[in-house]
mmCIF file of C-alpha atoms and ligand atoms in Angstrom:
data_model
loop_
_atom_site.group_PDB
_atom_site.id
_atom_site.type_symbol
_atom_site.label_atom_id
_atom_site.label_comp_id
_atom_site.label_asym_id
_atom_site.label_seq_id
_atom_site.Cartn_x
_atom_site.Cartn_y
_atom_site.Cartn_z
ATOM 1 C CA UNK Z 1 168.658 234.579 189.016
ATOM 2 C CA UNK Z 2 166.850 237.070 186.818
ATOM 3 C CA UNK Z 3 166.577 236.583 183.162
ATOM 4 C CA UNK Z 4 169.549 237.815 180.950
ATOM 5 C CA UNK Z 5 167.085 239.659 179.067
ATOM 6 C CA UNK Z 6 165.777 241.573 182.212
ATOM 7 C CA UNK Z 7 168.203 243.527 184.180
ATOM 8 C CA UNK Z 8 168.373 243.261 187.544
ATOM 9 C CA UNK Z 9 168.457 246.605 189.465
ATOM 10 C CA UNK Z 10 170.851 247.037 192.332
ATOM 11 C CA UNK Z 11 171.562 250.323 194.062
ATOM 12 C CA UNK Z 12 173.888 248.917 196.732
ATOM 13 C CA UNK Z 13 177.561 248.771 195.752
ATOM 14 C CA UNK Z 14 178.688 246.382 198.167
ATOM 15 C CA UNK Z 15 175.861 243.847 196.386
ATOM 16 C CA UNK Z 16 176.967 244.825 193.017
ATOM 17 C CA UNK Z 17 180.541 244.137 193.459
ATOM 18 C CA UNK Z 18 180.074 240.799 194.832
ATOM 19 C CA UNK Z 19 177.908 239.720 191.573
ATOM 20 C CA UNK Z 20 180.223 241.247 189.029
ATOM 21 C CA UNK Z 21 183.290 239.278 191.140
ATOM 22 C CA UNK Z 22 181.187 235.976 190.945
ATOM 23 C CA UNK Z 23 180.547 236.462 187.642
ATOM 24 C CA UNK Z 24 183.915 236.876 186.636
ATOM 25 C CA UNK Z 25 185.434 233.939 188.819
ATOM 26 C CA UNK Z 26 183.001 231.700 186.757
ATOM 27 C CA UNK Z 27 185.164 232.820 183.662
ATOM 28 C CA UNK Z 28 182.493 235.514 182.512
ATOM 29 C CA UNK Z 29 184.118 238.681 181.006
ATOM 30 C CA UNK Z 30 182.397 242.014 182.445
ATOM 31 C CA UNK Z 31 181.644 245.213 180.215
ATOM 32 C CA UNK Z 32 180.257 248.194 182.008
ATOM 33 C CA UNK Z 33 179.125 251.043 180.784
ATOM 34 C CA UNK Z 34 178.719 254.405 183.355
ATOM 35 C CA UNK Z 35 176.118 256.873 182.492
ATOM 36 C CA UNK Z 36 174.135 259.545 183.669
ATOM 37 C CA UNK Z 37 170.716 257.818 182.672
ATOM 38 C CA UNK Z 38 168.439 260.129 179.367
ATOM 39 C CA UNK Z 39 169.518 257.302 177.542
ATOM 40 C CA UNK Z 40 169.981 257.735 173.921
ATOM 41 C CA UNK Z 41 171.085 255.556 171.068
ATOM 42 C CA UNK Z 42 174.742 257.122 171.699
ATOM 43 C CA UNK Z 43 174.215 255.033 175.060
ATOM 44 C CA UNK Z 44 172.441 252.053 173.589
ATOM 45 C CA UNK Z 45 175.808 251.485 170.843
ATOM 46 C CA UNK Z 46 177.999 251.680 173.922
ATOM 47 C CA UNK Z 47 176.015 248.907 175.247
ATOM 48 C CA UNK Z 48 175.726 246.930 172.140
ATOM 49 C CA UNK Z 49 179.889 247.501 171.854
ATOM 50 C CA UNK Z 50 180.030 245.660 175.266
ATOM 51 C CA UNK Z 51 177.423 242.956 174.973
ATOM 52 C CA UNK Z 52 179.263 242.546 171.506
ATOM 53 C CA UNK Z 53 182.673 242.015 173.277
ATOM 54 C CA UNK Z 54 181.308 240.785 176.891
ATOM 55 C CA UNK Z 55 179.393 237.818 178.328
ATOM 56 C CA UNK Z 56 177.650 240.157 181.010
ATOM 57 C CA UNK Z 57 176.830 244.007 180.968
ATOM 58 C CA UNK Z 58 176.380 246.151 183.513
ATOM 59 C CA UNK Z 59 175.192 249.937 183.223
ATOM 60 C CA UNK Z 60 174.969 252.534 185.958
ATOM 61 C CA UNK Z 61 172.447 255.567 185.861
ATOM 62 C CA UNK Z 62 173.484 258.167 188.225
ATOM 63 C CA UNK Z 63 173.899 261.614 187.886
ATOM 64 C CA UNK Z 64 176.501 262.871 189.888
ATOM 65 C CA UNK Z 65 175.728 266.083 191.388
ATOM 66 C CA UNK Z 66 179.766 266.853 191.928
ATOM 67 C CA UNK Z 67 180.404 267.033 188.586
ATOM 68 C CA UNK Z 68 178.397 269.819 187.951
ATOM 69 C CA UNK Z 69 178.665 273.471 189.107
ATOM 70 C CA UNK Z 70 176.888 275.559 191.263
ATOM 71 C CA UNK Z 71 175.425 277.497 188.560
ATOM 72 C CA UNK Z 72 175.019 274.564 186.184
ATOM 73 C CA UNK Z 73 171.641 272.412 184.984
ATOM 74 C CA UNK Z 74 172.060 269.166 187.519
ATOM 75 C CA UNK Z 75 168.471 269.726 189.296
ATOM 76 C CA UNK Z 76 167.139 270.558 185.570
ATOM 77 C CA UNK Z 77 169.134 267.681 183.877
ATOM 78 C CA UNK Z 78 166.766 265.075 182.400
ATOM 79 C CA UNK Z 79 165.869 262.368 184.639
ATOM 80 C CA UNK Z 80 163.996 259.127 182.810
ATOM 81 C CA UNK Z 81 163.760 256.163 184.745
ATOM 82 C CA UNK Z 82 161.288 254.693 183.097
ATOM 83 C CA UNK Z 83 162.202 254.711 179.337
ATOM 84 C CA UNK Z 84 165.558 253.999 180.850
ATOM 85 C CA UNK Z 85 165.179 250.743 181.886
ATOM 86 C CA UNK Z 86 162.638 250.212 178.966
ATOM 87 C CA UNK Z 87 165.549 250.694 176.949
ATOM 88 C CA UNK Z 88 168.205 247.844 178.558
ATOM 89 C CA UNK Z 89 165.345 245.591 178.662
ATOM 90 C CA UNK Z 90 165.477 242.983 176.151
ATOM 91 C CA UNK Z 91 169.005 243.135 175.619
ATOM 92 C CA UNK Z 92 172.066 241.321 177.200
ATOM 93 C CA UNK Z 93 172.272 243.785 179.524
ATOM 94 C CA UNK Z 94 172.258 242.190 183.512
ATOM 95 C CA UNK Z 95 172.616 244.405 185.882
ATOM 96 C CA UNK Z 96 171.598 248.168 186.230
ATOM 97 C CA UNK Z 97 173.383 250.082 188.946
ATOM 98 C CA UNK Z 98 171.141 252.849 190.307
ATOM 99 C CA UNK Z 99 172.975 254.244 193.500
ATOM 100 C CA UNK Z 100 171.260 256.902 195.887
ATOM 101 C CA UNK Z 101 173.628 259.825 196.453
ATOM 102 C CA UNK Z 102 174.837 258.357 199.883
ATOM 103 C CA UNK Z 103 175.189 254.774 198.420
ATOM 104 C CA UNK Z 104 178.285 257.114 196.169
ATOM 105 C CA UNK Z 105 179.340 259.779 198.447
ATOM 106 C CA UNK Z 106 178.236 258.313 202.534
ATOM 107 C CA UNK Z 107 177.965 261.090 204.995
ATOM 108 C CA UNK Z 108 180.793 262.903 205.970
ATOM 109 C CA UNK Z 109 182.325 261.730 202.671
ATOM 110 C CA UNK Z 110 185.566 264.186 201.884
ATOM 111 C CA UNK Z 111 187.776 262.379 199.275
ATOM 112 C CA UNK Z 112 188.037 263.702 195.936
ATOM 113 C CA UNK Z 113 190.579 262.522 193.028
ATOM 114 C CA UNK Z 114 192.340 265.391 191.404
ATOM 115 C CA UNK Z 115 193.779 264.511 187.693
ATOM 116 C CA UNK Z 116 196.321 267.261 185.634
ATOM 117 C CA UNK Z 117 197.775 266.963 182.550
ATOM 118 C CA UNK Z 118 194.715 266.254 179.781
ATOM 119 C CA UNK Z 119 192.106 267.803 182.481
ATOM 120 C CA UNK Z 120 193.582 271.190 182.387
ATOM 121 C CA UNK Z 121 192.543 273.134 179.732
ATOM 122 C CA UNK Z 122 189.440 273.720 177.705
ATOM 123 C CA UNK Z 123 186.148 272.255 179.892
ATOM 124 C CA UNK Z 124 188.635 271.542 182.576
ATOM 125 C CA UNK Z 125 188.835 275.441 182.174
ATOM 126 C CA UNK Z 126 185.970 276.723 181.470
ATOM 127 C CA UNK Z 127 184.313 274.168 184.233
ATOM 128 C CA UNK Z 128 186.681 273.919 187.500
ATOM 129 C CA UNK Z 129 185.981 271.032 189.423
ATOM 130 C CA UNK Z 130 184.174 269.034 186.940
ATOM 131 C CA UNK Z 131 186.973 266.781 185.559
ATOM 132 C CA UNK Z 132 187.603 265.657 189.874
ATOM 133 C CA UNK Z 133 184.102 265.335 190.151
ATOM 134 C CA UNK Z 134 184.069 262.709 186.347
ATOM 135 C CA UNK Z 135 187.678 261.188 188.005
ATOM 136 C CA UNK Z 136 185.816 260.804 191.862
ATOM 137 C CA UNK Z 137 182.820 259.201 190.230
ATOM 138 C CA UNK Z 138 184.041 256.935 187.481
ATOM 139 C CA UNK Z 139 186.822 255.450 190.169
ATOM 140 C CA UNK Z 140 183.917 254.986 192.928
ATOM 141 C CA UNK Z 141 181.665 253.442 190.067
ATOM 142 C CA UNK Z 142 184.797 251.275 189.157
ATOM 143 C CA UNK Z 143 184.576 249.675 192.461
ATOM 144 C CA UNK Z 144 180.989 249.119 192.512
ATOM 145 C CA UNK Z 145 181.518 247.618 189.138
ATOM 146 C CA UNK Z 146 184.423 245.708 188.743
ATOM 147 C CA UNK Z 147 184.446 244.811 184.962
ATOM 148 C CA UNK Z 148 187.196 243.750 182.674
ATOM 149 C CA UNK Z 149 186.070 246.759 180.448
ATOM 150 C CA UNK Z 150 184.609 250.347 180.890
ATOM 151 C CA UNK Z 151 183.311 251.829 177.515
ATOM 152 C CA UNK Z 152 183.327 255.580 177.090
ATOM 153 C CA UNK Z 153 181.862 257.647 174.224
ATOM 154 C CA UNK Z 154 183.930 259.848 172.122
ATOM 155 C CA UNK Z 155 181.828 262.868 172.124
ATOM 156 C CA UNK Z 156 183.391 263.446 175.740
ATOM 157 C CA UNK Z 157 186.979 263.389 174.244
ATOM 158 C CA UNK Z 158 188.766 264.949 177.406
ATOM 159 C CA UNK Z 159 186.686 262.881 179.758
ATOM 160 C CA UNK Z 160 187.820 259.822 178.076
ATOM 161 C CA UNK Z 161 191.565 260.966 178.178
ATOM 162 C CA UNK Z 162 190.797 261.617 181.877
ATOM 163 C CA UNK Z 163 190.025 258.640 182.755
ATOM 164 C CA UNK Z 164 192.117 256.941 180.676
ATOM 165 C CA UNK Z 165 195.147 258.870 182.588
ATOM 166 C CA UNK Z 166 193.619 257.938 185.954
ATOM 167 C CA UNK Z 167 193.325 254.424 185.012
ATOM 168 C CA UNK Z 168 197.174 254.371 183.969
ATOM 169 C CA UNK Z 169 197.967 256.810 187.396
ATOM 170 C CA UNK Z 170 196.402 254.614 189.743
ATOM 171 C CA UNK Z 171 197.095 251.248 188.145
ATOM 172 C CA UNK Z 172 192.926 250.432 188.187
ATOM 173 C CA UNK Z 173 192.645 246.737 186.943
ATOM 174 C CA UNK Z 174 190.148 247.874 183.651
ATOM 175 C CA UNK Z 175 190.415 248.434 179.991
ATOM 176 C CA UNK Z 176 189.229 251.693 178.859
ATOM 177 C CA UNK Z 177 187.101 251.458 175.475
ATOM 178 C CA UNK Z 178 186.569 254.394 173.352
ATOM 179 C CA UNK Z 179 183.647 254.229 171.372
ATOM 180 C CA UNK Z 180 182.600 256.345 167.914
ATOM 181 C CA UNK Z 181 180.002 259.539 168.674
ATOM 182 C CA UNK Z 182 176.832 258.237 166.946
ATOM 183 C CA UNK Z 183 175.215 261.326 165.724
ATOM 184 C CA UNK Z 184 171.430 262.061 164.531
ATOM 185 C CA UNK Z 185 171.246 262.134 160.545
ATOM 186 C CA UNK Z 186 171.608 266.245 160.265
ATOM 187 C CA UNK Z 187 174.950 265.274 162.271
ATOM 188 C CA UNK Z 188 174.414 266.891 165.184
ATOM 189 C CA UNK Z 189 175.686 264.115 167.874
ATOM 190 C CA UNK Z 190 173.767 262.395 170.009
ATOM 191 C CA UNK Z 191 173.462 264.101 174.016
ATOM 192 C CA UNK Z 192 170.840 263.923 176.624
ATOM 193 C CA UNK Z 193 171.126 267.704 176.637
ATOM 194 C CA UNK Z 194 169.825 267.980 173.021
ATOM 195 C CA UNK Z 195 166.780 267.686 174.388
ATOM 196 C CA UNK Z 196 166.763 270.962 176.005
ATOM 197 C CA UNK Z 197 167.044 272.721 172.744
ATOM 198 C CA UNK Z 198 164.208 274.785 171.529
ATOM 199 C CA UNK Z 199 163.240 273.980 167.857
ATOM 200 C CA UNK Z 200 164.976 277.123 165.994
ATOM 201 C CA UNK Z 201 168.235 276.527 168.322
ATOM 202 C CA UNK Z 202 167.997 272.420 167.628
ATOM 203 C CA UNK Z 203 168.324 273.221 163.652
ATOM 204 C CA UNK Z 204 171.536 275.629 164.396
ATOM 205 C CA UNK Z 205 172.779 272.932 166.216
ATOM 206 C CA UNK Z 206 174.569 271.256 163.292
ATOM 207 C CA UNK Z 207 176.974 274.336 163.014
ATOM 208 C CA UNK Z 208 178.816 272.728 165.514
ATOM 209 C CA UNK Z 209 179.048 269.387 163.246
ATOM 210 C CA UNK Z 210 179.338 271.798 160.347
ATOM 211 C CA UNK Z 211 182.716 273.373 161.866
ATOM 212 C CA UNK Z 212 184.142 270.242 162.329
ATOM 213 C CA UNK Z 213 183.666 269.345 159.349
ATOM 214 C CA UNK Z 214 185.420 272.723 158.319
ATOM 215 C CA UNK Z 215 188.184 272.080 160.135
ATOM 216 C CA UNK Z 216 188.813 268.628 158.183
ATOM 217 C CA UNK Z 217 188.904 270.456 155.164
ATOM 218 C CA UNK Z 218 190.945 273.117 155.818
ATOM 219 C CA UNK Z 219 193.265 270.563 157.891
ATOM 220 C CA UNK Z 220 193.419 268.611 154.900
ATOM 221 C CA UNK Z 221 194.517 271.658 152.929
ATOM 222 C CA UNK Z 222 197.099 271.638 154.763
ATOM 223 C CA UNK Z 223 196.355 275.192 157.252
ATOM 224 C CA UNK Z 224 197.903 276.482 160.404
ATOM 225 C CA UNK Z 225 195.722 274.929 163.589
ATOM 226 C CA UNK Z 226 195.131 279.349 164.113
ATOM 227 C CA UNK Z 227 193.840 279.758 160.773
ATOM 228 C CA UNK Z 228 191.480 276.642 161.502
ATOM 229 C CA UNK Z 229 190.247 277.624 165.110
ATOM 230 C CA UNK Z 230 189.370 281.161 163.122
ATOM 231 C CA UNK Z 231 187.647 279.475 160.422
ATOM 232 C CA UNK Z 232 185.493 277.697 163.329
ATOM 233 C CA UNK Z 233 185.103 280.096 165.095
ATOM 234 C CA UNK Z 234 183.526 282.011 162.300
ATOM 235 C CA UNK Z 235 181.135 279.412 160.744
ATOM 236 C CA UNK Z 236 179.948 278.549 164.566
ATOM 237 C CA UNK Z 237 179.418 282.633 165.041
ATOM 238 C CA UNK Z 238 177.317 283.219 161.359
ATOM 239 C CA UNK Z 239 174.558 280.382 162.511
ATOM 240 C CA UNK Z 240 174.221 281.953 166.376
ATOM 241 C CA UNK Z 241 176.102 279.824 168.456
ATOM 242 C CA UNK Z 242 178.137 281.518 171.699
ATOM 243 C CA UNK Z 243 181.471 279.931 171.360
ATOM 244 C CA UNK Z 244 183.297 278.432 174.246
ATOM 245 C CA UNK Z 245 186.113 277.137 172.340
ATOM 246 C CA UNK Z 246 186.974 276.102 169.001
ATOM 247 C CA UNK Z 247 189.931 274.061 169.081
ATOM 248 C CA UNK Z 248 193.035 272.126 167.080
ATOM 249 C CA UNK Z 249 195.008 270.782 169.176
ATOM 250 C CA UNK Z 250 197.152 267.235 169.920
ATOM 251 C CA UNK Z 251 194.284 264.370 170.249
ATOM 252 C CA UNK Z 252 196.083 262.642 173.428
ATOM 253 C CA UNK Z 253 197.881 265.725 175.522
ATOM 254 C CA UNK Z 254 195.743 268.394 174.379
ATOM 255 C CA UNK Z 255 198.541 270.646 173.792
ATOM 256 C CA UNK Z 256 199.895 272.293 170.417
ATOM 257 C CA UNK Z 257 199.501 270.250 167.534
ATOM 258 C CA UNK Z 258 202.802 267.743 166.775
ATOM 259 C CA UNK Z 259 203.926 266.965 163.285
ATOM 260 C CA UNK Z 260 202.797 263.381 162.287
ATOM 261 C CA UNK Z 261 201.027 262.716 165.243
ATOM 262 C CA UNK Z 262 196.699 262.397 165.578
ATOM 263 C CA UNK Z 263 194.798 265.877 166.025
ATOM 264 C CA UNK Z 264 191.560 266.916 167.344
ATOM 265 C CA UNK Z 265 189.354 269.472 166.601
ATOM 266 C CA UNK Z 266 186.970 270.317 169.882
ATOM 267 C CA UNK Z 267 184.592 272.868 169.583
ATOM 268 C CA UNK Z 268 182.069 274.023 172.973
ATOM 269 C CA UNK Z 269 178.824 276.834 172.295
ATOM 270 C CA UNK Z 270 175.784 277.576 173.380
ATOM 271 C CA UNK Z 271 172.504 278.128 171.902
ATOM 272 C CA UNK Z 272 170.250 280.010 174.244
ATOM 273 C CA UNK Z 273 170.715 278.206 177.324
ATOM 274 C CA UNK Z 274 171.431 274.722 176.261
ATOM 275 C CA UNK Z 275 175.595 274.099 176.046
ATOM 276 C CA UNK Z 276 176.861 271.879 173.766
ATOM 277 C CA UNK Z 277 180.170 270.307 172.874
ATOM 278 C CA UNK Z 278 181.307 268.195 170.005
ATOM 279 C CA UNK Z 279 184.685 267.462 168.695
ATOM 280 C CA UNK Z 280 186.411 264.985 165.703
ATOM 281 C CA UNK Z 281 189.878 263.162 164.683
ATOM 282 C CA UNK Z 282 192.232 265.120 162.457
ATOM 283 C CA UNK Z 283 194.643 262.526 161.017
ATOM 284 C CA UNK Z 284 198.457 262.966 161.720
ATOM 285 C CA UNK Z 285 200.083 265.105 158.895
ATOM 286 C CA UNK Z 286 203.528 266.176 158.485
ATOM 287 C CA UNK Z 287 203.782 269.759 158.343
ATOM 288 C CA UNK Z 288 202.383 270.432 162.114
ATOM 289 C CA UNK Z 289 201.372 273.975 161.004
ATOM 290 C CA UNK Z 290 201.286 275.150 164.537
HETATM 291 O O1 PAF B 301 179.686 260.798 180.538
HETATM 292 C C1 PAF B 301 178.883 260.707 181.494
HETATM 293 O O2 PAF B 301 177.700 260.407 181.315
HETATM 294 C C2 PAF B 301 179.375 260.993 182.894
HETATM 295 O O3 PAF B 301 180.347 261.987 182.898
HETATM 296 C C3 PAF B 301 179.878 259.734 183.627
HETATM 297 C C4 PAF B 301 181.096 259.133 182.938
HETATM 298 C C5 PAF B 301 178.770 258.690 183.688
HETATM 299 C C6 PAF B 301 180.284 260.095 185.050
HETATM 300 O O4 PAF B 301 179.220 260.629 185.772
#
């Protein structure tokens, strides 16, 4: 058996699954952590989270061409083996699952998962088909990888209420773990798309932490979630940013804002051609101000 503190790569599924089962039926609780490889330290604290609350780790790199769209950057999305691995060596991470395309989707493959409900609106809008292709891949990965616990970063906040809601749906035997976005010190949070942004566009990049941050404030004041989208809307406008959406809106359904219960502002822009998203908790207040 390999070292703890030298992964062992596996692309075969089958293989995977029957070391994460052995592991577990010697008593050994299993984190994994799913990603799409251009790892970052927004990666590395989702591994830490799980070797903090796991005796084995597993991480996948694979980026999954059905979550994209046809006009979208998967052949140009960053693709780092090396630095990868450099990265979950020396940790307590033990296995890295590195699937080839067929190993996920085998010829003549047709079967896609479908979620509603938190999937509907804002990327699920603006991106059709990417939330089936997230749900299709995370649920294959899930049997691959059959850990007590999945973690998930909070920059994706409708992917993680995605799969969360699949989870529930389909009754999956894992915990879903929600980590905290861990941003660079200007604020601007951590993405393997950052690095597509050209210098000028990578400094206006903290408008979209700067609207958030806008939106606490005037949440706090105590404004209508309109008057706050504006407000976003504007500041993310003055620095040169293309807004997708800028949004307050219920933190689990997505929906209107609900007196006394958790909100979220989401905001989505681009900067030349680089699209970014970002969003951040708006704590439950009484007046709901629709
Ligand atoms: O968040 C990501 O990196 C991807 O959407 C995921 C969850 C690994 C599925 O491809």
């Amino acid at each position: 058996m390999a070292d703890a503190a030298e992964p062992t790569v596996i692309s075969g599924p089958q293989e995977l699954r029957a070391a994460v089962l052995a592991a577990r039926g010697r008593g050994r609780r299993v984190g994994f952590v799913p990603t799409m490889g251009a790892l970052h330290a927004g990666h590395v604290s989702l591994v830490e989270r799980a070797a903090a609350d796991c005796d084995d780790v597993a991480v996948s790199i694979f980026v999954n061409p059905t979550q994209f769209g046809p006009h979208e950057d998967f052949t140009r999305y960053p693709r780092t083996p090396e630095s990868d691995l450099a990265l979950l060596t020396g940790g307590r991470v033990r296995w890295v699952f590195a699937p080839h395309a067929d190993d996920i989707y085998p010829p003549g493959w047709c079967t896609r998962i479908t979620v509603d409900g938190p999937a509907r609106g804002l990327e699920g809008e603006l991106r059709p088909g990417h939330f089936s292709g997230v749900a299709t891949v995370v649920c294959r990965l899930f049997m691959a990888v059959p850990a007590d616990a999945a973690y998930f970063g909070a920059k994706d906040w409708q992917q993680t209420l995605v799969v969360r809601r699949m989870v529930r749906d389909l009754g999956l035997p894992i915990e879903v773990v929600v980590c905290p976005t861990v941003r660079e010190p200007d604020g601007l949070a951590m993405s393997s798309r950052n690095a597509y942004l050209a210098p000028g566009d990578r400094q206006r990049a903290t408008a979209m932490w700067e609207s958030l941050e806008v939106a606490a404030r005037a949440w706090d004041a105590g404004q209508a979630s309109s008057a706050i989208e504006r407000l976003m809307r504007g500041h993310l406008e003055s620095r040169g940013v293309v807004v997708e959406y800028a949004a307050v809106v219920d933190a689990e359904s997505l929906d209107a804002v609900r007196p006394g219960a958790e909100a979220r502002a989401l905001v989505a822009g681009r900067l030349g051609a680089t699209r970014l998203i970002d969003n951040r908790p708006l704590p439950p207040r009484q007046a709901g101000g629709g």
